[in-house]
Amino acid sequence: MSAILVIDTASDRFAVGVDRDGERAVTVAEEERTHTTGLLSAIEALLGGERPAGIIIVTGPGSYAGLRVGIATAQGLSLATGAPLFGVRTFEAVALAAGKEAVTAIHPAGRGEFGLQRWAGGRPAGDIVLTGELPAGELLAGEGAGARGGIEIGPRERAAALLERLAPAAREGRLQAGAEPYYLREPAITISRRQRAAG
């Protein structure tokens, strides 16, 4: 039996899941913003000491801090176990979970804005954009889509879809290895007075 682990920390609540040759389980954090304190213990509880055969990590867009914790954890597990690491963008996970021929995947970006990408036939049909106004007349899917007449898809649904749709490919080494974070904005990092004075 070989386990494929999924880690999704793109939202306020993280999700982790495992596929053991078609038998799947997904766990979602009970509280928001517990990535730092709860992620590793949730993974350990899910794996039960088993070494994963592959790790799928959601690389963003999403929460800056959440993505950093998730990707660093996945990289550490990959190094420790030798399991290959595969990165998947948030919008691909949303499109897989939606299961529709054409969908506009969205994800909250803070400040009242959303990241958005159109998908058709299982492939991107446009660039990723940051917008304050979601398009009318399109089937929206993602966090916040349910309130706008679309398909509400959160971390549990994304993780479950990745297990169902990509675990076999990960097990067979048919996914692109590597995991680079994708951010909609540059992180808001303050430069110290000393650094500003140094020019």
Short mmCIF file of C-alpha atoms in Angstrom, two decimals:
data_model
loop_
_atom_site.label_atom_id
_atom_site.label_comp_id
_atom_site.label_asym_id
_atom_site.label_seq_id
_atom_site.Cartn_x
_atom_site.Cartn_y
_atom_site.Cartn_z
CA MET A 1 0.00 0.00 0.00
CA SER A 2 1.32 3.45 -0.91
CA ALA A 3 0.02 6.68 0.60
CA ILE A 4 -0.28 9.96 -1.31
CA LEU A 5 -0.51 12.95 1.01
CA VAL A 6 -2.29 16.20 0.13
CA ILE A 7 -1.65 19.45 2.02
CA ASP A 8 -3.77 22.55 1.39
CA THR A 9 -2.97 25.65 3.45
CA ALA A 10 -4.29 28.28 1.02
CA SER A 11 -7.28 29.15 3.25
CA ASP A 12 -7.83 30.24 6.84
CA ARG A 13 -8.50 26.58 7.69
CA PHE A 14 -6.00 24.04 6.38
CA ALA A 15 -6.91 20.61 5.01
CA VAL A 16 -4.81 17.45 4.80
CA GLY A 17 -5.76 14.23 3.09
CA VAL A 18 -4.36 10.83 2.24
CA ASP A 19 -5.07 8.33 -0.52
CA ARG A 20 -4.10 4.73 0.17
CA ASP A 21 -4.62 3.00 -3.18
CA GLY A 22 -8.10 4.48 -3.57
CA GLU A 23 -9.09 4.63 0.11
CA ARG A 24 -9.23 8.32 0.99
CA ALA A 25 -9.55 10.44 4.12
CA VAL A 26 -9.54 14.22 4.53
CA THR A 27 -9.19 16.26 7.73
CA VAL A 28 -9.91 20.00 8.03
CA ALA A 29 -8.69 22.20 10.89
CA GLU A 30 -11.44 23.01 13.36
CA GLU A 31 -10.14 26.53 13.96
CA GLU A 32 -8.85 29.23 11.64
CA ARG A 33 -5.19 30.21 11.32
CA THR A 34 -3.76 27.20 13.16
CA HIS A 35 -1.39 26.23 10.34
CA THR A 36 1.73 26.76 12.46
CA THR A 37 0.49 24.89 15.53
CA GLY A 38 -1.76 22.22 14.05
CA LEU A 39 -0.59 21.21 10.60
CA LEU A 40 2.18 18.76 11.45
CA SER A 41 0.18 16.96 14.14
CA ALA A 42 -2.76 16.62 11.74
CA ILE A 43 -0.46 15.08 9.13
CA GLU A 44 1.04 12.69 11.67
CA ALA A 45 -2.42 11.61 12.84
CA LEU A 46 -3.54 11.00 9.28
CA LEU A 47 -0.46 9.04 8.20
CA GLY A 48 -0.14 7.05 11.43
CA GLY A 49 3.59 6.64 11.00
CA GLU A 50 3.39 5.61 7.34
CA ARG A 51 5.89 7.15 4.93
CA PRO A 52 4.12 8.83 2.01
CA ALA A 53 4.93 7.72 -1.53
CA GLY A 54 4.24 11.23 -2.80
CA ILE A 55 3.13 14.65 -1.53
CA ILE A 56 0.79 17.06 -3.32
CA ILE A 57 0.87 20.63 -2.00
CA VAL A 58 -1.40 23.54 -2.95
CA THR A 59 0.96 26.38 -3.89
CA GLY A 60 -1.43 29.32 -4.07
CA PRO A 61 -2.73 31.82 -4.45
CA GLY A 62 -3.85 32.09 -0.86
CA SER A 63 -2.80 33.32 2.55
CA TYR A 64 0.89 34.32 2.51
CA ALA A 65 1.63 32.87 5.95
CA GLY A 66 -0.49 29.78 5.36
CA LEU A 67 1.20 28.97 2.05
CA ARG A 68 4.68 29.44 3.52
CA VAL A 69 3.92 27.05 6.39
CA GLY A 70 2.33 24.47 4.11
CA ILE A 71 5.07 24.51 1.47
CA ALA A 72 7.88 24.47 4.06
CA THR A 73 6.22 21.53 5.83
CA ALA A 74 5.77 19.65 2.56
CA GLN A 75 9.39 20.30 1.56
CA GLY A 76 10.61 19.09 4.95
CA LEU A 77 8.56 15.90 4.71
CA SER A 78 9.80 15.33 1.18
CA LEU A 79 13.42 15.65 2.28
CA ALA A 80 12.90 13.45 5.34
CA THR A 81 11.06 10.65 3.55
CA GLY A 82 12.36 10.86 -0.01
CA ALA A 83 8.78 11.27 -1.26
CA PRO A 84 8.50 13.37 -4.44
CA LEU A 85 6.74 16.71 -4.06
CA PHE A 86 4.17 17.99 -6.54
CA GLY A 87 2.77 21.52 -6.50
CA VAL A 88 -0.75 22.37 -7.68
CA ARG A 89 -2.20 25.88 -7.89
CA THR A 90 -5.34 26.70 -5.94
CA PHE A 91 -7.37 27.39 -9.10
CA GLU A 92 -6.59 23.98 -10.56
CA ALA A 93 -7.77 22.35 -7.33
CA VAL A 94 -10.97 24.42 -7.48
CA ALA A 95 -11.59 23.50 -11.13
CA LEU A 96 -11.04 19.81 -10.37
CA ALA A 97 -13.46 19.98 -7.44
CA ALA A 98 -16.10 21.81 -9.49
CA GLY A 99 -16.12 19.04 -12.09
CA LYS A 100 -17.60 21.27 -14.79
CA GLU A 101 -16.61 21.70 -18.43
CA ALA A 102 -16.25 25.47 -17.97
CA VAL A 103 -15.88 27.31 -14.68
CA THR A 104 -14.45 30.55 -13.33
CA ALA A 105 -12.34 29.63 -10.30
CA ILE A 106 -12.08 32.27 -7.58
CA HIS A 107 -10.24 32.64 -4.28
CA PRO A 108 -10.40 35.48 -1.71
CA ALA A 109 -7.43 37.82 -1.86
CA GLY A 110 -8.28 40.19 1.00
CA ARG A 111 -9.18 43.89 0.77
CA GLY A 112 -12.50 42.89 -0.82
CA GLU A 113 -10.72 41.44 -3.84
CA PHE A 114 -10.56 37.99 -5.44
CA GLY A 115 -8.09 36.10 -7.53
CA LEU A 116 -9.78 34.67 -10.62
CA GLN A 117 -8.96 32.26 -13.43
CA ARG A 118 -11.22 30.79 -16.11
CA TRP A 119 -10.99 27.06 -16.83
CA ALA A 120 -12.42 25.04 -19.72
CA GLY A 121 -12.03 21.38 -20.58
CA GLY A 122 -9.78 20.79 -17.59
CA ARG A 123 -7.27 23.45 -18.66
CA PRO A 124 -6.71 27.16 -17.93
CA ALA A 125 -8.67 29.34 -20.37
CA GLY A 126 -7.16 32.62 -19.23
CA ASP A 127 -4.58 34.27 -17.02
CA ILE A 128 -4.82 34.63 -13.26
CA VAL A 129 -6.10 38.11 -12.42
CA LEU A 130 -6.78 40.11 -9.27
CA THR A 131 -10.16 41.83 -9.30
CA GLY A 132 -12.52 43.72 -7.04
CA GLU A 133 -15.55 42.88 -9.17
CA LEU A 134 -16.46 39.31 -10.08
CA PRO A 135 -17.88 38.72 -13.57
CA ALA A 136 -21.63 38.29 -14.03
CA GLY A 137 -23.09 35.47 -16.10
CA GLU A 138 -20.25 33.02 -15.43
CA LEU A 139 -20.30 29.88 -13.28
CA LEU A 140 -18.15 30.79 -10.29
CA ALA A 141 -16.49 28.17 -8.09
CA GLY A 142 -14.38 28.59 -4.98
CA GLU A 143 -14.53 30.22 -1.58
CA GLY A 144 -17.25 32.86 -1.63
CA ALA A 145 -18.84 31.54 -4.83
CA GLY A 146 -21.84 30.01 -3.04
CA ALA A 147 -23.08 33.40 -1.89
CA ARG A 148 -22.96 34.55 -5.53
CA GLY A 149 -24.96 31.67 -6.98
CA GLY A 150 -21.92 29.54 -7.76
CA ILE A 151 -20.32 26.40 -6.33
CA GLU A 152 -18.85 26.83 -2.86
CA ILE A 153 -15.52 25.03 -2.73
CA GLY A 154 -13.29 25.21 0.31
CA PRO A 155 -10.17 23.37 1.48
CA ARG A 156 -11.99 20.08 2.16
CA GLU A 157 -13.38 19.92 -1.38
CA ARG A 158 -10.06 20.95 -2.93
CA ALA A 159 -8.11 18.31 -0.99
CA ALA A 160 -10.66 15.60 -1.79
CA ALA A 161 -10.56 16.46 -5.51
CA LEU A 162 -6.77 16.39 -5.59
CA LEU A 163 -6.75 12.96 -3.97
CA GLU A 164 -9.37 11.61 -6.35
CA ARG A 165 -8.03 13.12 -9.55
CA LEU A 166 -4.26 13.37 -9.05
CA ALA A 167 -3.19 10.70 -6.53
CA PRO A 168 -2.86 7.97 -9.22
CA ALA A 169 -0.69 10.27 -11.37
CA ALA A 170 1.44 11.21 -8.35
CA ARG A 171 1.89 7.54 -7.47
CA GLU A 172 3.05 6.79 -11.00
CA GLY A 173 5.32 9.84 -11.22
CA ARG A 174 3.27 11.49 -13.98
CA LEU A 175 3.04 14.92 -12.33
CA GLN A 176 5.53 17.76 -12.65
CA ALA A 177 7.77 17.69 -9.58
CA GLY A 178 8.47 20.85 -7.59
CA ALA A 179 6.49 23.37 -5.58
CA GLU A 180 6.94 27.14 -5.94
CA PRO A 181 4.55 29.46 -4.08
CA TYR A 182 2.27 31.66 -6.18
CA TYR A 183 1.11 34.98 -4.72
CA LEU A 184 -1.35 37.47 -6.17
CA ARG A 185 0.50 40.33 -4.46
CA GLU A 186 3.96 40.87 -3.11
CA PRO A 187 3.96 40.15 0.64
CA ALA A 188 3.49 43.25 2.79
CA ILE A 189 6.85 43.25 4.60
CA THR A 190 7.92 46.37 6.47
CA ILE A 191 11.47 47.61 5.97
CA SER A 192 13.16 48.55 9.24
CA ARG A 193 14.24 52.14 9.96
CA ARG A 194 17.87 50.99 9.94
CA GLN A 195 17.51 49.49 6.46
CA ARG A 196 15.75 52.62 5.16
CA ALA A 197 18.50 54.83 6.62
CA ALA A 198 21.17 52.68 4.99
CA GLY A 199 19.53 53.46 1.66
#
